[in-house]
XYZ file of C-alpha atoms in Angstrom:
344
model
C -25.640 3.421 -12.240
C -22.529 3.532 -14.422
C -23.442 7.013 -15.675
C -23.667 8.221 -12.069
C -20.629 6.337 -10.791
C -18.625 9.550 -10.370
C -21.334 11.001 -8.135
C -21.454 7.730 -6.243
C -17.722 7.960 -5.509
C -18.154 11.497 -4.164
C -21.047 10.307 -1.990
C -18.861 7.456 -0.704
C -16.250 10.000 0.365
C -18.935 12.123 2.028
C -20.277 9.069 3.871
C -16.747 8.282 5.073
C -16.530 11.774 6.558
C -19.974 11.797 8.137
C -20.403 8.147 9.123
C -16.992 6.439 9.362
C -17.929 3.878 12.026
C -19.277 1.078 9.792
C -16.381 1.507 7.367
C -13.783 1.276 10.099
C -15.491 -1.892 11.374
C -15.424 -3.393 7.872
C -11.716 -2.569 7.543
C -10.884 -4.944 10.382
C -10.422 -8.664 9.801
C -13.259 -10.827 11.088
C -13.249 -14.540 11.823
C -15.915 -17.141 11.208
C -16.028 -20.339 13.313
C -15.261 -23.570 11.444
C -16.012 -26.391 13.820
C -14.933 -26.518 17.421
C -11.429 -25.114 17.143
C -10.826 -23.729 13.659
C -11.726 -20.210 12.554
C -11.644 -18.597 9.100
C -10.275 -15.055 8.943
C -12.010 -12.799 6.405
C -11.183 -9.273 5.295
C -13.846 -7.180 3.590
C -11.621 -5.185 1.239
C -10.011 -8.169 -0.571
C -13.419 -9.834 -0.928
C -14.925 -6.687 -2.462
C -11.953 -6.341 -4.814
C -12.422 -9.961 -5.952
C -16.094 -9.254 -6.625
C -15.263 -6.193 -8.722
C -12.570 -8.025 -10.717
C -14.801 -11.065 -11.251
C -17.460 -8.774 -12.692
C -14.861 -7.108 -14.903
C -13.780 -10.485 -16.282
C -17.417 -11.441 -16.789
C -17.830 -8.469 -19.135
C -14.693 -9.011 -21.249
C -15.734 -9.749 -24.849
C -12.864 -12.166 -25.470
C -13.983 -13.029 -28.997
C -13.414 -9.433 -30.166
C -9.682 -9.738 -29.488
C -8.978 -11.413 -32.808
C -8.771 -8.006 -34.508
C -5.692 -7.176 -32.425
C -3.617 -9.619 -34.446
C -3.981 -7.348 -37.457
C -2.874 -4.176 -35.619
C -1.011 -4.924 -32.398
C 1.022 -1.687 -32.283
C -1.174 0.118 -29.744
C -1.345 -2.969 -27.529
C 2.423 -3.523 -27.496
C 3.174 0.191 -27.026
C 0.812 0.459 -24.064
C 2.280 -2.617 -22.376
C 5.813 -1.219 -22.756
C 4.759 2.194 -21.457
C 2.920 0.564 -18.567
C 6.300 -0.727 -17.391
C 8.281 2.377 -18.359
C 6.127 5.091 -16.745
C 6.779 3.939 -13.141
C 10.515 3.805 -13.815
C 10.370 7.397 -15.112
C 7.969 8.967 -12.633
C 8.728 7.380 -9.270
C 12.460 8.287 -9.041
C 11.543 11.922 -9.736
C 8.869 11.805 -7.026
C 11.292 10.242 -4.544
C 13.913 12.911 -5.293
C 11.460 15.754 -4.704
C 10.003 14.263 -1.515
C 13.429 13.804 0.042
C 13.678 17.581 0.120
C 10.564 17.827 2.309
C 10.586 17.756 6.138
C 8.752 14.396 6.255
C 10.211 12.115 8.941
C 10.533 9.131 6.587
C 11.897 11.146 3.678
C 8.693 10.703 1.733
C 9.043 6.914 1.614
C 5.408 6.419 2.636
C 4.043 8.460 -0.257
C 6.535 6.880 -2.641
C 5.356 3.430 -1.520
C 1.748 4.381 -2.224
C 2.610 5.718 -5.688
C 4.625 2.593 -6.539
C 1.604 0.469 -5.709
C -0.610 2.649 -7.909
C 1.491 2.748 -11.057
C 2.591 -0.897 -10.813
C -0.982 -2.206 -10.916
C -2.614 -3.396 -14.168
C -4.798 -1.188 -16.354
C -8.099 -0.457 -14.636
C -11.030 -2.474 -15.958
C -13.113 0.705 -15.816
C -11.051 2.100 -18.700
C -13.147 -0.033 -21.060
C -16.218 1.965 -19.977
C -14.465 5.239 -20.732
C -13.290 3.866 -24.076
C -16.865 3.018 -24.984
C -18.051 6.497 -24.005
C -15.457 8.158 -26.226
C -15.749 5.860 -29.227
C -12.243 4.528 -28.715
C -10.745 1.274 -29.933
C -12.568 -1.160 -27.672
C -10.773 -4.386 -28.744
C -7.417 -2.737 -28.047
C -8.521 -1.552 -24.620
C -10.009 -4.931 -23.724
C -6.761 -6.568 -24.806
C -4.746 -4.135 -22.681
C -6.828 -4.754 -19.576
C -6.646 -8.500 -20.077
C -2.933 -8.636 -20.946
C -1.818 -6.306 -18.141
C -3.907 -8.263 -15.640
C -2.632 -11.674 -16.708
C 0.955 -10.412 -16.760
C 0.661 -8.668 -13.374
C 2.188 -11.578 -11.364
C 5.347 -10.859 -13.344
C 5.167 -7.098 -13.899
C 4.188 -5.998 -10.367
C 7.162 -7.722 -8.652
C 9.433 -6.563 -11.495
C 8.453 -2.904 -11.146
C 8.485 -2.903 -7.354
C 11.834 -4.695 -7.191
C 13.328 -2.015 -9.413
C 11.948 0.798 -7.240
C 12.205 -0.480 -3.647
C 15.808 0.776 -3.312
C 14.231 4.246 -3.223
C 12.380 3.395 -0.002
C 13.506 3.655 3.595
C 12.026 3.219 7.033
C 11.220 -0.468 6.609
C 8.824 0.098 3.716
C 10.961 -1.875 1.288
C 10.916 -5.076 3.349
C 7.200 -4.916 4.094
C 6.288 -4.205 0.494
C 8.483 -6.959 -0.907
C 7.196 -9.461 1.633
C 3.564 -8.634 0.882
C 3.919 -8.969 -2.870
C 5.661 -12.331 -2.621
C 3.585 -13.814 0.194
C 1.649 -16.957 -0.620
C 1.634 -18.914 -3.846
C 2.281 -16.394 -6.566
C 1.734 -13.387 -4.363
C -0.937 -10.732 -4.249
C -1.102 -10.213 -8.023
C -1.987 -13.836 -8.747
C -4.392 -14.456 -5.871
C -5.931 -11.003 -5.564
C -6.025 -9.826 -9.185
C -5.585 -12.573 -11.773
C -7.673 -15.376 -10.270
C -10.968 -13.467 -9.804
C -10.660 -11.816 -13.216
C -9.879 -15.141 -14.890
C -12.819 -16.770 -13.106
C -15.123 -14.139 -14.584
C -13.732 -14.683 -18.094
C -14.128 -18.464 -17.825
C -17.719 -18.062 -16.644
C -18.441 -15.883 -19.660
C -16.997 -18.486 -22.010
C -18.656 -21.466 -20.315
C -22.181 -20.224 -19.616
C -24.913 -20.508 -22.239
C -26.129 -17.144 -23.557
C -29.403 -17.033 -21.544
C -27.618 -17.886 -18.308
C -24.851 -15.402 -19.073
C -27.363 -12.583 -19.519
C -28.902 -13.402 -16.145
C -25.553 -13.598 -14.376
C -24.380 -10.327 -15.929
C -27.718 -8.680 -15.157
C -27.317 -9.542 -11.480
C -23.538 -9.544 -11.084
C -22.702 -6.198 -12.690
C -25.005 -4.038 -10.509
C -23.880 -5.948 -7.408
C -20.237 -5.358 -8.369
C -20.871 -1.627 -8.899
C -22.357 -1.421 -5.422
C -19.363 -3.415 -4.151
C -17.030 -0.956 -5.852
C -18.685 1.980 -4.078
C -18.596 0.086 -0.782
C -14.880 -0.617 -1.306
C -14.323 3.098 -1.974
C -16.207 3.921 1.237
C -14.178 1.439 3.299
C -10.873 2.758 1.958
C -11.952 6.368 2.407
C -12.912 5.671 6.041
C -9.377 4.503 6.726
C -7.700 7.444 5.020
C -10.019 10.266 6.054
C -10.579 8.903 9.557
C -6.842 8.862 10.175
C -6.491 12.366 8.745
C -9.324 13.826 10.838
C -7.992 12.195 14.005
C -4.571 13.693 13.350
C -4.759 16.493 10.752
C -1.606 16.843 8.681
C -2.247 19.533 6.047
C 1.236 19.259 4.559
C 0.806 15.510 4.080
C -2.544 16.076 2.361
C -1.049 18.732 0.100
C 1.903 16.483 -0.753
C -0.397 13.522 -1.487
C -2.551 15.616 -3.819
C 0.463 17.136 -5.557
C 2.221 13.810 -6.080
C -0.923 12.052 -7.312
C -1.719 14.923 -9.687
C 1.823 15.040 -11.057
C 2.087 11.296 -11.723
C -1.426 11.143 -13.189
C -0.767 14.077 -15.520
C 2.582 12.640 -16.618
C 1.034 9.235 -17.361
C -1.687 10.677 -19.572
C 0.789 13.001 -21.328
C 3.167 10.104 -22.067
C 0.300 8.092 -23.537
C -0.858 10.970 -25.694
C 2.669 11.737 -26.887
C 3.351 8.090 -27.733
C 0.130 7.896 -29.744
C 1.236 10.900 -31.809
C 4.724 9.487 -32.389
C 3.258 6.178 -33.558
C 0.787 7.923 -35.860
C -2.200 6.034 -34.451
C -5.708 6.852 -35.562
C -7.942 8.768 -33.170
C -9.698 5.759 -31.659
C -6.478 3.800 -31.013
C -4.779 6.944 -29.686
C -7.611 7.468 -27.209
C -7.306 3.878 -25.962
C -3.523 4.150 -25.600
C -3.838 7.405 -23.635
C -6.438 5.952 -21.276
C -4.429 2.772 -20.758
C -1.325 4.732 -19.750
C -3.178 6.898 -17.253
C -5.711 4.528 -15.683
C -4.433 2.028 -13.140
C -6.343 -0.279 -10.822
C -6.219 1.985 -7.765
C -8.685 -0.266 -5.908
C -6.104 -3.057 -5.899
C -3.500 -0.593 -4.616
C -5.788 0.466 -1.785
C -6.508 -3.121 -0.784
C -2.813 -3.990 -0.750
C -2.032 -0.972 1.441
C -4.898 -1.876 3.780
C -3.685 -5.451 4.213
C 0.069 -4.759 4.166
C 0.292 -1.484 6.073
C -2.811 -1.387 8.276
C -1.008 0.866 10.739
C -0.509 3.553 8.069
C -3.979 4.359 6.683
C -2.834 7.853 5.681
C -1.053 6.222 2.731
C -4.489 5.751 1.200
C -4.727 9.524 0.642
C -2.695 9.561 -2.624
C -4.548 6.432 -3.788
C -7.930 8.086 -3.297
C -6.669 11.265 -4.942
C -5.295 9.350 -7.930
C -8.577 7.487 -8.313
C -10.499 10.740 -8.641
C -7.894 12.454 -10.798
C -7.622 9.632 -13.323
C -11.400 9.651 -13.790
C -11.317 13.428 -14.326
C -8.504 13.098 -16.863
C -10.296 10.229 -18.594
C -13.366 12.434 -18.908
C -11.277 15.061 -20.711
C -9.880 12.446 -23.099
C -13.403 11.206 -23.834
C -14.750 14.718 -24.463
C -11.836 15.493 -26.781
C -12.461 12.271 -28.692
C -16.166 13.055 -29.022
C -15.458 16.555 -30.322
C -13.011 15.160 -32.854
C -15.580 12.593 -33.959
C -18.263 15.300 -34.306
C -15.948 17.374 -36.493
C -14.976 14.394 -38.648
C -18.504 12.951 -38.926
C -20.903 15.828 -38.158
C -23.989 13.798 -39.200
C -23.141 10.717 -37.166
C -25.351 11.718 -34.203
C -28.281 12.919 -36.313
C -28.627 10.060 -38.748
């Protein structure tokens, strides 16, 4: 299923175009009765995101992180760049969009891009690292560190960039990120991932194998379902009111920020003189963000603006395409360096 995940994402988009009804129903909040008077409100997207992040935490090999103490350069560099890239890319995007005829001066697209680049490193980057023979302990450490630090880094990045927003986006975004105890990052990102890590550490090996054997496939299906639900919101809104210029702008902005992020990671790896495996992990970490969390936050915070999911969906596809190129380059380099490695 993992090998065909890219095809599954494309099929989820196709299903959103051809059969959007169930996805639009799942996007709405539903309530369950609790006794005579009380009701519990449930939203599908946050629940699916928690399932995906719990599964990601369940697969984190925490005990391999000890090797990072001997070579922490790639880890520290990636964490610094993870904070620096939004501060470099988003002001340039905001400047360019203000020259477009958009009624809100591009603030909607800028809001979506802030939520993408401010999120922690995508857990799926560990899969790409494994495919390309990258430095797996470094990547695992980056995913874990960026996730655990996200209650601090997400508000920090967004607070620095919200002055670029207009049309009420700044207030709504700030309120959403600070709502509740610890905000979205703590409740929606850190807690489910931490729960998965603790389960991995606490469960005996036989039980862990069973839980992983059941939980990982279920989470992959949940990930595709989450993609379908988000795509229904974005594509349904676009089909109901086609805006070709908005689509073109969303694709252009997502492509530009994605390309810049991967280029910064690659350039930093060269400047630091990292070996090929660590350089691959650093590049992937800079370019791959948890776009699912961004989509969920947009869905819950700005339900009246589903078109803002367009750049999120585009970035999700583009970062996987770019990651595939990094992996292929790493494999070719490994074949040149060790030509007998795949025949022995």
